[in-house]
Short mmCIF file of C-alpha atoms and ligand atoms in Angstrom, two decimals:
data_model
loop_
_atom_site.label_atom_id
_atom_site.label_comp_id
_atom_site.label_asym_id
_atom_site.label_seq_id
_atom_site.Cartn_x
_atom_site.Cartn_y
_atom_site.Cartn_z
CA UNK Z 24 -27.43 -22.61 13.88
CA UNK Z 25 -24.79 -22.23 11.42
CA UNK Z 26 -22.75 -19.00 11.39
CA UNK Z 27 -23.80 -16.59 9.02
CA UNK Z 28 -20.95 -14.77 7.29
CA UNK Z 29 -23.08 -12.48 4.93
CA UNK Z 30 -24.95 -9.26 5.64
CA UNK Z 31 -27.48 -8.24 2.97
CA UNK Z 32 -30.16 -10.11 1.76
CA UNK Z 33 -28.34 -12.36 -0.95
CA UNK Z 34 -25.27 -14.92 -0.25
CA UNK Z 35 -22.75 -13.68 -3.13
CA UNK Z 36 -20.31 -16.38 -2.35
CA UNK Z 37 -22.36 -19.70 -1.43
CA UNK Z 38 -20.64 -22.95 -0.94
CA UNK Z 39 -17.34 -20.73 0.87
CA UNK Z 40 -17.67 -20.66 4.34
CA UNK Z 41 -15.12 -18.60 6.58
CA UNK Z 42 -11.98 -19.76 5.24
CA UNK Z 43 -10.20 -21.78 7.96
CA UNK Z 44 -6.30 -22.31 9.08
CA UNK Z 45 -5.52 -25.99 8.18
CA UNK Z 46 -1.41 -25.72 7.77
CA UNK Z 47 1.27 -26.80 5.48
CA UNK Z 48 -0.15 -30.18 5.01
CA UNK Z 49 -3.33 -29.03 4.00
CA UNK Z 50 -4.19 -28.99 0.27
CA UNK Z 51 -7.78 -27.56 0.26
CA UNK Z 52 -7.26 -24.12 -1.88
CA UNK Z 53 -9.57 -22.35 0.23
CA UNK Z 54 -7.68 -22.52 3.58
CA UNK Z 55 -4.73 -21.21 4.89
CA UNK Z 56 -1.23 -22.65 5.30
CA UNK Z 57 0.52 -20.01 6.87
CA UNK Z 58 -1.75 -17.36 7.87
CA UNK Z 59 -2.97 -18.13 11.80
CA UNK Z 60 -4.36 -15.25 13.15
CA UNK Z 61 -4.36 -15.41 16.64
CA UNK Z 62 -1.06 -17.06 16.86
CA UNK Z 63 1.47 -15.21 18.64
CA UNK Z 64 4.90 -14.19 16.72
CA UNK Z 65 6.93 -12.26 19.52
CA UNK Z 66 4.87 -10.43 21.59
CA UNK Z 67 1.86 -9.63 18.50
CA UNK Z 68 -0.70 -12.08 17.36
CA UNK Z 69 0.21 -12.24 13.27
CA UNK Z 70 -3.41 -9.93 12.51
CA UNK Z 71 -1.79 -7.57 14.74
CA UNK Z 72 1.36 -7.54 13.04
CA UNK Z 73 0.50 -8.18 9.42
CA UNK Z 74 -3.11 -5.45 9.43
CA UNK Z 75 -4.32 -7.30 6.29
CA UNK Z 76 -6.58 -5.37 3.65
CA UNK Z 77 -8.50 -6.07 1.07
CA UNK Z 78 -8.81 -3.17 -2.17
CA UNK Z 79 -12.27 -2.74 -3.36
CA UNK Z 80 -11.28 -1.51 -6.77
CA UNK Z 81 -9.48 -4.40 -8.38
CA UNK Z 82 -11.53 -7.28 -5.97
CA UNK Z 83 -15.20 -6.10 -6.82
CA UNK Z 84 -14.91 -3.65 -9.83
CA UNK Z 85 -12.18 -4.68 -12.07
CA UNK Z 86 -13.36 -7.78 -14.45
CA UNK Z 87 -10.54 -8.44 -16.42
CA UNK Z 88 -10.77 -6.13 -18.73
CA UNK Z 89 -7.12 -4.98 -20.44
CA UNK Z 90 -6.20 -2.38 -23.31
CA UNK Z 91 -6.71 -5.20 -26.09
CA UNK Z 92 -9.68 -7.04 -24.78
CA UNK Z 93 -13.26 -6.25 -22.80
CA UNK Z 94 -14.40 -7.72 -19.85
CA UNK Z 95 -13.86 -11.67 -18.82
CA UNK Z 96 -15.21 -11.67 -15.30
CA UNK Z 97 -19.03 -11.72 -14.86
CA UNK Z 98 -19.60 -11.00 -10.98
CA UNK Z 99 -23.38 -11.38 -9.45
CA UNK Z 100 -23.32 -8.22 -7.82
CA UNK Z 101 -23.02 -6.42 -10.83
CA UNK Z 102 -26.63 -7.97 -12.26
CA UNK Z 103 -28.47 -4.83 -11.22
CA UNK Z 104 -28.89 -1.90 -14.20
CA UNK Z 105 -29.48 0.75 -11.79
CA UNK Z 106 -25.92 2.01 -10.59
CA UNK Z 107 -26.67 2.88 -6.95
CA UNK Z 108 -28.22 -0.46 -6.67
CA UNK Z 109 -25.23 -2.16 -8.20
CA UNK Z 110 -23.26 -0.43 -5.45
CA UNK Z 111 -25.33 -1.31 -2.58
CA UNK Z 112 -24.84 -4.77 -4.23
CA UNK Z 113 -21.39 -4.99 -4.21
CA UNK Z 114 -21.06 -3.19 -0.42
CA UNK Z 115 -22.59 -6.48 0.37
CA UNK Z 116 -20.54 -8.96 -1.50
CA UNK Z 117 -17.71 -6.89 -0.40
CA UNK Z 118 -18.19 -7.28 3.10
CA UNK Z 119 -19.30 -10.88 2.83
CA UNK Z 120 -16.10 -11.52 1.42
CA UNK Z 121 -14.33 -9.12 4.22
CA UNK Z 122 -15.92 -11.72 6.74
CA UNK Z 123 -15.66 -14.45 5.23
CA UNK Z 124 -11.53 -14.11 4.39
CA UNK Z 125 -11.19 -12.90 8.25
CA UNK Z 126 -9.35 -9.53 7.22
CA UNK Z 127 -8.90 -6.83 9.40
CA UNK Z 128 -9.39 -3.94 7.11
CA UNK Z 129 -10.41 -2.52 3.68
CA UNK Z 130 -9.71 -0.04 1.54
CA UNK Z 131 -11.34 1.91 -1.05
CA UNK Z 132 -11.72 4.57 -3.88
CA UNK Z 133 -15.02 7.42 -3.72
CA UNK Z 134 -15.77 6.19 -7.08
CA UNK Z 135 -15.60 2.32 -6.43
CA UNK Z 136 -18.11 2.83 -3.92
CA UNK Z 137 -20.63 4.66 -5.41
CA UNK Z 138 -20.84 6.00 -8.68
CA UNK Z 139 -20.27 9.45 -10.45
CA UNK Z 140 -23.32 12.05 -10.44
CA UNK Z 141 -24.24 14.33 -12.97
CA UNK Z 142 -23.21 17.19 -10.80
CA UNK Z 143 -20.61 17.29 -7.84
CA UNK Z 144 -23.81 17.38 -4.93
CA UNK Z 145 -25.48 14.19 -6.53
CA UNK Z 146 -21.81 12.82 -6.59
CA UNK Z 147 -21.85 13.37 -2.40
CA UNK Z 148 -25.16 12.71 -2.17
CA UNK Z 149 -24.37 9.19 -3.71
CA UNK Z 150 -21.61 8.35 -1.67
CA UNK Z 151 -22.99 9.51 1.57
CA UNK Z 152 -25.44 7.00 0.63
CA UNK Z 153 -23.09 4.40 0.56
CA UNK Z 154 -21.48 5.66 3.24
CA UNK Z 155 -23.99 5.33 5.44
CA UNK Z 156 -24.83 1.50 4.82
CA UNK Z 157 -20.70 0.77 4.98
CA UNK Z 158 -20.93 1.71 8.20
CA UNK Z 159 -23.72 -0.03 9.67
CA UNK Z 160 -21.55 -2.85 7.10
CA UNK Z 161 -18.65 -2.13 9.52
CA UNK Z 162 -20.58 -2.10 12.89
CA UNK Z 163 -22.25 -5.33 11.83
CA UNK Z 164 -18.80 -7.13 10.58
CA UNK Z 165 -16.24 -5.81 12.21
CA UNK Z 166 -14.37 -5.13 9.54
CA UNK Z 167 -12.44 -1.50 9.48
CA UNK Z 168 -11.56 1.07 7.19
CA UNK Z 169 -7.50 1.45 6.74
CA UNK Z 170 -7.69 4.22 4.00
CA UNK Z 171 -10.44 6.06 1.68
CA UNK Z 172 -8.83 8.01 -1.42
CA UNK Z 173 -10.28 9.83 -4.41
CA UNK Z 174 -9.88 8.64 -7.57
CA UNK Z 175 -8.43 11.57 -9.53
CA UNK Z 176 -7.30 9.98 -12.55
CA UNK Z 177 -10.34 7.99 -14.16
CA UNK Z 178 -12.72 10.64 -15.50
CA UNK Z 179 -11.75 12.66 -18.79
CA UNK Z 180 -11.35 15.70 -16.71
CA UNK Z 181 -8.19 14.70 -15.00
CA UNK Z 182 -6.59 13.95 -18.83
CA UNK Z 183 -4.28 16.93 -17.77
CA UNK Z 184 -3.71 16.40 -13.82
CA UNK Z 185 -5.90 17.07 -11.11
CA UNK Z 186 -4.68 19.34 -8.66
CA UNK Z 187 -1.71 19.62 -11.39
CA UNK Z 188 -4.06 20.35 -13.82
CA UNK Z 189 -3.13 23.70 -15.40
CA UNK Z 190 -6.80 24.36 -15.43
CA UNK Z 191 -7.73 25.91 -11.95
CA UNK Z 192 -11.74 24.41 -12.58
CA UNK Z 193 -10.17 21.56 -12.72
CA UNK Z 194 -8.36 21.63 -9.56
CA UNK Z 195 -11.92 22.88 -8.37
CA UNK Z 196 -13.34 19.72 -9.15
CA UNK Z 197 -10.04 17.53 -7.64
CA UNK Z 198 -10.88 19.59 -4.30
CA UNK Z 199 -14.65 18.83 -4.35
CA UNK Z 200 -13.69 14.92 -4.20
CA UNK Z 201 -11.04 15.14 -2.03
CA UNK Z 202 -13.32 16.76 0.37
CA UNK Z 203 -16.07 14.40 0.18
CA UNK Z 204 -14.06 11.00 0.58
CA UNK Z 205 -12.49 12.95 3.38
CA UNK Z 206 -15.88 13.24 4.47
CA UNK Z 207 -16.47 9.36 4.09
CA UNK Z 208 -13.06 8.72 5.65
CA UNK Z 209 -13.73 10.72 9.05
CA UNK Z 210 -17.63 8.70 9.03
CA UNK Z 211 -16.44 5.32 8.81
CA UNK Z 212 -13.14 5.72 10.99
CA UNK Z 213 -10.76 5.17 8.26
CA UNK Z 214 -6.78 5.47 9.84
CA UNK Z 215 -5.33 6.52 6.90
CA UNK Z 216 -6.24 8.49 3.50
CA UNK Z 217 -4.21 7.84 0.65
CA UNK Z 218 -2.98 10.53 -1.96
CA UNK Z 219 -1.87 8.21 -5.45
CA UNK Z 220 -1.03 10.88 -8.00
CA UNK Z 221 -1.86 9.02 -11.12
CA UNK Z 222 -1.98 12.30 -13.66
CA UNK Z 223 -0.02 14.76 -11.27
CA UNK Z 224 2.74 14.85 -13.74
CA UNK Z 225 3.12 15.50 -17.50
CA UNK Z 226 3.85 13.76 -20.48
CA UNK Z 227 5.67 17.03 -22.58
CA UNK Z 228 8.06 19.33 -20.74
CA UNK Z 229 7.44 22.01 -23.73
CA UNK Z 230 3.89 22.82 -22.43
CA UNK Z 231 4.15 22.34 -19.30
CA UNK Z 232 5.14 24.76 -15.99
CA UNK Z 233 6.22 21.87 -13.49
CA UNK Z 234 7.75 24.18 -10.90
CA UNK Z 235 4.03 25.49 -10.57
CA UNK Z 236 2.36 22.68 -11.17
CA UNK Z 237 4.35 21.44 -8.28
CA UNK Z 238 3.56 24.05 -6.03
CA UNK Z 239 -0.12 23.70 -6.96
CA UNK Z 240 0.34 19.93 -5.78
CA UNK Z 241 1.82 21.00 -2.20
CA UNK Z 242 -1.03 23.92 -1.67
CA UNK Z 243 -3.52 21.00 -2.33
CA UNK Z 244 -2.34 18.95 0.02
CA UNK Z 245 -1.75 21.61 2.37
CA UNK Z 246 -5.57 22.52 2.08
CA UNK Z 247 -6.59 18.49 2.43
CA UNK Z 248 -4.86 18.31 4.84
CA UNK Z 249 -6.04 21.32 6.72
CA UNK Z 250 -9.91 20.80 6.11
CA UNK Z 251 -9.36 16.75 7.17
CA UNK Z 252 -7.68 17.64 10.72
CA UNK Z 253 -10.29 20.78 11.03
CA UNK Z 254 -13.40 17.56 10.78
CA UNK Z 255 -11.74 15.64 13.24
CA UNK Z 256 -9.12 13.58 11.01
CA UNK Z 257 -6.32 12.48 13.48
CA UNK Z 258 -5.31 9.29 11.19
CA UNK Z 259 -1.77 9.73 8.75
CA UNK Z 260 -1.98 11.43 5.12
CA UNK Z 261 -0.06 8.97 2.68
CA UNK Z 262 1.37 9.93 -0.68
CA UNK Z 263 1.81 6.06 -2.58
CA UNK Z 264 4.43 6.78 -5.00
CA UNK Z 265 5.04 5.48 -9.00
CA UNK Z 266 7.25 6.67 -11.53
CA UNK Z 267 4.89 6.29 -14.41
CA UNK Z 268 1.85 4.88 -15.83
CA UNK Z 269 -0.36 6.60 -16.71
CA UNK Z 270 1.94 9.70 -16.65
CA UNK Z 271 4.76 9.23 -18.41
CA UNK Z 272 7.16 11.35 -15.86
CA UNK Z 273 5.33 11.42 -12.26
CA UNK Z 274 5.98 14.16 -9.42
CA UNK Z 275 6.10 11.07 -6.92
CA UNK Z 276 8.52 9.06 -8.65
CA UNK Z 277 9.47 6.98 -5.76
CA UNK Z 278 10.07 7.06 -1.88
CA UNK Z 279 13.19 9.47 -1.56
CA UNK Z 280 11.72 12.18 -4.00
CA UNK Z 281 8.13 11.65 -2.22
CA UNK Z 282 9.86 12.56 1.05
CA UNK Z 283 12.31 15.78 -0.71
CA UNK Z 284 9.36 16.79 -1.50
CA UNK Z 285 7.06 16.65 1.74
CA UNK Z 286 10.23 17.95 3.58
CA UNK Z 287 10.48 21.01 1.17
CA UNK Z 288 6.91 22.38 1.47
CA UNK Z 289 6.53 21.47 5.12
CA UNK Z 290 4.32 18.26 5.00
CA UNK Z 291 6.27 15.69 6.44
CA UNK Z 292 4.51 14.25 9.72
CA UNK Z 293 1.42 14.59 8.65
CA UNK Z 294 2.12 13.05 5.56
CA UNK Z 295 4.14 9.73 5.36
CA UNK Z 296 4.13 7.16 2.51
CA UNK Z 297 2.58 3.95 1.30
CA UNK Z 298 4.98 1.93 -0.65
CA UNK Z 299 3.76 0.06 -3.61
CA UNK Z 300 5.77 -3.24 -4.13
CA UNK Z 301 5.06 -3.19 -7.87
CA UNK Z 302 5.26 0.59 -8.22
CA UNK Z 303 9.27 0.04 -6.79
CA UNK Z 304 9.90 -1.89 -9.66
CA UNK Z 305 9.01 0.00 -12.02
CA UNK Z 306 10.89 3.01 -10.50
CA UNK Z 307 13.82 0.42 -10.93
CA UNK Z 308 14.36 -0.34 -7.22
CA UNK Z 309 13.73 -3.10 -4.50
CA UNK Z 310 10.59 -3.15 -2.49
CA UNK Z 311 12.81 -3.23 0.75
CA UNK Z 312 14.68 -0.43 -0.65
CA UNK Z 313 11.87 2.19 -1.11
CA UNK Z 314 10.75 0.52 2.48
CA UNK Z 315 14.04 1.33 4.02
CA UNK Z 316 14.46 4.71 2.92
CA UNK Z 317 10.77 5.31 4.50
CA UNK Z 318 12.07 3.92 7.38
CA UNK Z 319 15.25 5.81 7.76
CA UNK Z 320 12.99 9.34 7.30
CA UNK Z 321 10.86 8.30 9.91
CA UNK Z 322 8.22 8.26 7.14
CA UNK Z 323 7.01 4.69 6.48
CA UNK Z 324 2.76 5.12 6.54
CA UNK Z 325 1.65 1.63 4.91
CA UNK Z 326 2.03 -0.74 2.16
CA UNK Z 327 0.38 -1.41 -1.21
CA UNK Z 328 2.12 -5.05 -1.07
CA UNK Z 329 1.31 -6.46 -4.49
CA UNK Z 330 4.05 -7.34 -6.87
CA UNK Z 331 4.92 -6.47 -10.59
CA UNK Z 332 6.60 -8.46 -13.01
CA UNK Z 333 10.23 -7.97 -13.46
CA UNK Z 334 9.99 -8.97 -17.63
CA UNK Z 335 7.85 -6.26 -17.99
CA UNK Z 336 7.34 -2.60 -17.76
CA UNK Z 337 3.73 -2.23 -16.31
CA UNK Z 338 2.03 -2.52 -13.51
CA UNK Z 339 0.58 -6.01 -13.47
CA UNK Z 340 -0.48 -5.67 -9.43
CA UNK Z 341 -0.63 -9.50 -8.92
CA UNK Z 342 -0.65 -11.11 -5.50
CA UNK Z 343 2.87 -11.56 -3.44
CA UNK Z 344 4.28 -15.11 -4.07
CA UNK Z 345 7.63 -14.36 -3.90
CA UNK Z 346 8.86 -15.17 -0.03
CA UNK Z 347 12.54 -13.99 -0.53
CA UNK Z 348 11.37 -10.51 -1.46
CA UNK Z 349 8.69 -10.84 1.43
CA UNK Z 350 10.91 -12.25 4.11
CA UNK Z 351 13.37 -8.79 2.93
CA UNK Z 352 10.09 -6.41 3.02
CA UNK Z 353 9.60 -8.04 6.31
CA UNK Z 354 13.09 -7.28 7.70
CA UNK Z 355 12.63 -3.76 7.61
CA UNK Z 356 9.26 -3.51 8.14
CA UNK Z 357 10.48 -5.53 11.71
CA UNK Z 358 13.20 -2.77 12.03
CA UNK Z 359 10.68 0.24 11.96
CA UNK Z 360 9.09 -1.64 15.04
CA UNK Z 361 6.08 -2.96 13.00
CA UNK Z 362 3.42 -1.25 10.72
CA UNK Z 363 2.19 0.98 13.38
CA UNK Z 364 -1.33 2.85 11.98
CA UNK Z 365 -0.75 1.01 8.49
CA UNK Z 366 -1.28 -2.26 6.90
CA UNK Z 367 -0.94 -4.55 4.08
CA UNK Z 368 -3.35 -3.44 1.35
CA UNK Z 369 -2.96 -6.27 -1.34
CA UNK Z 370 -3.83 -3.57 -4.35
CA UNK Z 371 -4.01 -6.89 -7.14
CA UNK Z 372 -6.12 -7.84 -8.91
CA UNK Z 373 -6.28 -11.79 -10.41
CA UNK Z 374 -5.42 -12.36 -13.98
CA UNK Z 375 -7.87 -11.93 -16.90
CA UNK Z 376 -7.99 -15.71 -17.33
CA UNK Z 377 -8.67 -16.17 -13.86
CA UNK Z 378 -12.93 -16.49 -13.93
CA UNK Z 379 -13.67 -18.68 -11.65
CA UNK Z 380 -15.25 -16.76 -8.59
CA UNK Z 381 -13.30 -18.51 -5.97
CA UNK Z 382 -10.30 -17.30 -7.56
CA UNK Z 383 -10.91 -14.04 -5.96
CA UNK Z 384 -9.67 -16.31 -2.74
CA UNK Z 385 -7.24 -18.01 -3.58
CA UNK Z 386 -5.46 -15.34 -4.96
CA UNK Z 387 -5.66 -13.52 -1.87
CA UNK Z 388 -5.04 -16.28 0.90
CA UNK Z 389 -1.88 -16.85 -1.22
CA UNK Z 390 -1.14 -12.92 -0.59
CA UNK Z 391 -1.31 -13.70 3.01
CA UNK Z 392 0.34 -17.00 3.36
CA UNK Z 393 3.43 -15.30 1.76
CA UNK Z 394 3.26 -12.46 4.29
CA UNK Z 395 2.33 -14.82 7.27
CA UNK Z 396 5.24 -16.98 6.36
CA UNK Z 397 7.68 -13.66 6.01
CA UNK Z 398 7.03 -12.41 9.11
CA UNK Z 399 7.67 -15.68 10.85
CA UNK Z 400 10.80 -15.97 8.93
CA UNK Z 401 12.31 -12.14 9.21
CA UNK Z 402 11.49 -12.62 13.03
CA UNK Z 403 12.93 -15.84 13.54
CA UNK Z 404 16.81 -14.25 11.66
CA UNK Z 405 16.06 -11.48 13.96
CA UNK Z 406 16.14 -13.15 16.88
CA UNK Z 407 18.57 -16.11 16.24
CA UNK Z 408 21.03 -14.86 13.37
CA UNK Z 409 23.39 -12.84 13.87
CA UNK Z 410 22.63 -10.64 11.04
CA UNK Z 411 21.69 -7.33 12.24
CA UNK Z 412 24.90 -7.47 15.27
CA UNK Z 413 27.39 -7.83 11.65
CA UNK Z 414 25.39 -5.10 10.11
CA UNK Z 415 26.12 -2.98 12.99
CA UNK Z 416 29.85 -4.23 13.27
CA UNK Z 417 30.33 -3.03 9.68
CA UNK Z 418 30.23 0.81 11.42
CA UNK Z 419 31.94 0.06 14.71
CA UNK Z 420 34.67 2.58 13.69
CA UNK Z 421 32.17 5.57 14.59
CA UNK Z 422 30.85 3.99 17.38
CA UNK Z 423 34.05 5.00 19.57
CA UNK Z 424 37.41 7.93 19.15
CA UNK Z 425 37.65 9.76 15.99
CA UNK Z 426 34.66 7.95 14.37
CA UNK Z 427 32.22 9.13 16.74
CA UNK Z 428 33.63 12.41 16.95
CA UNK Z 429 33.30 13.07 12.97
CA UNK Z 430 29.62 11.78 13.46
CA UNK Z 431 29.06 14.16 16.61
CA UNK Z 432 30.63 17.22 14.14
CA UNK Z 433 33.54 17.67 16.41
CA UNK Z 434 36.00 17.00 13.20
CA UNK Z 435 36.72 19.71 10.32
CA UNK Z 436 38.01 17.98 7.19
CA UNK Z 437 41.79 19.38 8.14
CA UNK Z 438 41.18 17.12 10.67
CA UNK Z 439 40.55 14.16 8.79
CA UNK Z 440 43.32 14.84 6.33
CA UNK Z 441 45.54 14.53 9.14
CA UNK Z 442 43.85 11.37 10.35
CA UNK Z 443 44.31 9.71 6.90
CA UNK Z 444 47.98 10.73 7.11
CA UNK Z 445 49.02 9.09 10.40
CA UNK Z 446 46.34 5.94 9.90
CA UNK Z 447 48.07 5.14 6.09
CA UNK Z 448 46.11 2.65 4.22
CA UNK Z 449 43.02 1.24 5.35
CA UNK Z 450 42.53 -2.46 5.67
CA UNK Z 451 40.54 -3.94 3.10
CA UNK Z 452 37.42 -5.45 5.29
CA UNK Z 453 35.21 -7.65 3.39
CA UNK Z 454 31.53 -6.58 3.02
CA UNK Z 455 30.48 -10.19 3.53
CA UNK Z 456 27.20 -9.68 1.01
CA UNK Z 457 27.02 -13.99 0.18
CA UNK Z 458 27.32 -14.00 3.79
CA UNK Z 459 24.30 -12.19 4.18
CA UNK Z 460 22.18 -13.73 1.65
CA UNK Z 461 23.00 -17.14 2.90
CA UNK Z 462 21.35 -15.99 5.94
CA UNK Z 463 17.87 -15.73 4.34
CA UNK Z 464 17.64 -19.11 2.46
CA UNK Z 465 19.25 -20.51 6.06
CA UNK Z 466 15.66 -19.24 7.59
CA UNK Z 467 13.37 -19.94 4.87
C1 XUL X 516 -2.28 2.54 -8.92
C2 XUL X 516 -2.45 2.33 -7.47
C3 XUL X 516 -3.70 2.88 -6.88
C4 XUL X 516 -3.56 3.42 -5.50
C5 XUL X 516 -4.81 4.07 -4.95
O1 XUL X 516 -1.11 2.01 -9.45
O2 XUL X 516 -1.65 1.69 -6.85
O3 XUL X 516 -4.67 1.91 -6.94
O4 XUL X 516 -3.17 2.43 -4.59
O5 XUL X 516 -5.30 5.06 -5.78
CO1 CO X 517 -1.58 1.08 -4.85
#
């Protein structure tokens, strides 16, 4: 008998069958080129390395929709009129899709998994619901959980912030979520829960008190945090910083501020961060950068690995394509000594013109080609180049006399002074950065 890769009662995706490795050669849309799961890269199969996710927000419950124009997407699980059986509905397609794909892991918002009640117990009664039939999803499948989150930004409420909000019922109502999708989180295993601020800033300095809506932030965390480890939570707390949209000026701006900040109210451990590709770009930086500054504080959680659009100033979340800004993303992620408890969320969505339902997989077995194909290729100049021994030469100075005295603190600047004075100029030594780049396009 034929495999069956759906677990309700209704096939939502007929006519795909679990999507199969075929290779470079291979031009059927709906396999992989790259992506071969139980091959080995080093001493990790590439699902151990690469902890693919899918988003339930933008893969089941976005449809296309944009601020000029309704819906374009008409899905089958959405057929229903009553909206806990719409939910049940899409749990299934969801997992069938999980399955079917081969991914690891999922991740998802409170509110994309069941829907809003009229009062905050119907609201946990409805997602304890769902809760319950994700995880016998989850037992049947496989398939894990690699963060819950809240979503604290969607309902007029939150106009003004959420735990930001200078309205303490507010903040009231932030907590009540955040303690139910904790809840859900603890019940179906979920590694990680994810903290995206998307109102925790302000749009007009003249009414608004950010040093205490900033303090308001950390004592919410503090208390999430608290209540998740006192239910049994040993997974990481992530904060996924942006710089804007939809506030105009965010308290998580990007990686470096995220960690200043956990640092300064005593978060940092429990917390780490998930770095949004796209979100990078629009705080004007690389994706490797906000990566590598993660890395450096010990602090990288996971990654939101869609991409933006460089032309514009949104957040488009489209699928990875681009391999030189993988194969970098890779590099350090390679450096930190893998993704540890985290993964690769792909948090896109496909474009409003794409309608077709098996669109939904292409777009994301193009996500994980590009990764697959990274990780071979930041490996491979990790092992063979010579890359990371020049990056290293570049500081050899401190690695023996004065130099590694001044980085042990065994120097006062006196010291130095004098040091510049019987050394006279230093050489000019070239930084070699064509070098470098050749080194990528050598491996790709
Ligand atoms: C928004 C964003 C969110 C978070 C989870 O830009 O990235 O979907 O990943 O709330
Ligand atoms: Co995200």
């Amino acid at each position: 008998m034929a495999q069956q890769y759906f677990v309700g009662d209704k096939e939502y995706f007929p006519g795909i069958a679990r999507i199969p490795f075929e290779g470079r050669e291979s031009d059927n849309p709906l396999a992989f080129k790259f992506y071969e799961r139980d091959r080995l890269v080093g001493d990790r199969t590439m699902k151990q390395h690469l902890r693919f996710a899918v988003c339930y927000w933008h893969t089941f419950c976005a449809k296309g929709a944009d601020p000029f124009g309704v819906d374009t997407q008409v899905f089958p699980w959405d057929a229903a009129h009553d909206p806990m059986a719409a939910a049940r509905a899409r749990l299934d397609a969801a997992f069938e899709f999980f399955t079917k794909l081969g991914v690891p892991y999922y991740c998802f918002h409170d509110r994309d998994m069941a829907p809003e009640g009229g009062s905050v117990a119907e609201s946990e009664r409805n997602l304890a619901t769902l809760v319950a039939l994700a995880k016998e999803r989850q037992q049947a499948t496989g398939v894990k959980l690699l963060w819950g989150t809240a979503n604290l930004f969607g309902h007029p409420r939150y106009m003004n912030g959420a735990a930001t909000n200078p309205d303490f019922a507010v903040v009231t109502h932030a907590a009540a979520q955040v303690k139910a999708a904790l809840d859900a989180t603890v019940a179906l295993g979920g590694e990680n829960y994810v903290f995206w601020g998307g109102r925790e800033g302000y749009a007009s300095l003249l009414n608004t008190d950010t040093r205490r809506e900033q303090d308001h932030l950390a004592r919410f965390l503090q208390l999430a945090r608290d209540y998740g480890r006192s239910i049994g939570f040993t997974g990481t707390f992530l904060i996924e910083p942006k710089p804007m949209e939809p506030s105009k000026h965010q308290y998580d701006f990007d990686a470096q501020t995220v960690i200043g900040f956990l640092r300064h109210y005593g978060l940092a451990g429990d917390f780490k961060v998930n770095v949004e590709a796209n979100h990078a770009t629009l705080a004007g930086h690389s994706f490797a950068h906000e990566l590598q500054m993660c890395t450096d504080a010990g602090l990288l959680g996971s990654i939101d690995a869609n991409r933006g659009d460089p032309q514009n100033g949104w957040d488009t979340d489209q699928f990875p394509t681009d391999l030189y800004d993988a194969v970098h993303a890779m590099l350090v992620v390679l450096q930190d000594g893998g993704l540890h408890s985290g993964g690769l969320n792909f948090d896109a969505k496909v474009r409003r013109e794409s309608v077709d339902l098996d669109d939904i997989f292409i777009a994301q077995i193009g996500g994980m080609d590009t990764f697959a194909r990274a990780l071979e290729v930041a490996f491979r100049i990790r092992e063979s180049s010579t890359l990371t021994q020049r990056k290293q030469q570049r500081y050899s100075s401190f690695d023996s006399g004065d130099g590694a005295l001044f980085e042990q603190g065994k120097l006062d600047l006196a010291a130095l002074r004098n040091l510049a004075e019987q050394g006279g100029e230093p050489a000019h030594r070239s930084g070699k950065q064509e070098w470098f780049e050749n080194v990528i396009n050598q491996y790709l």
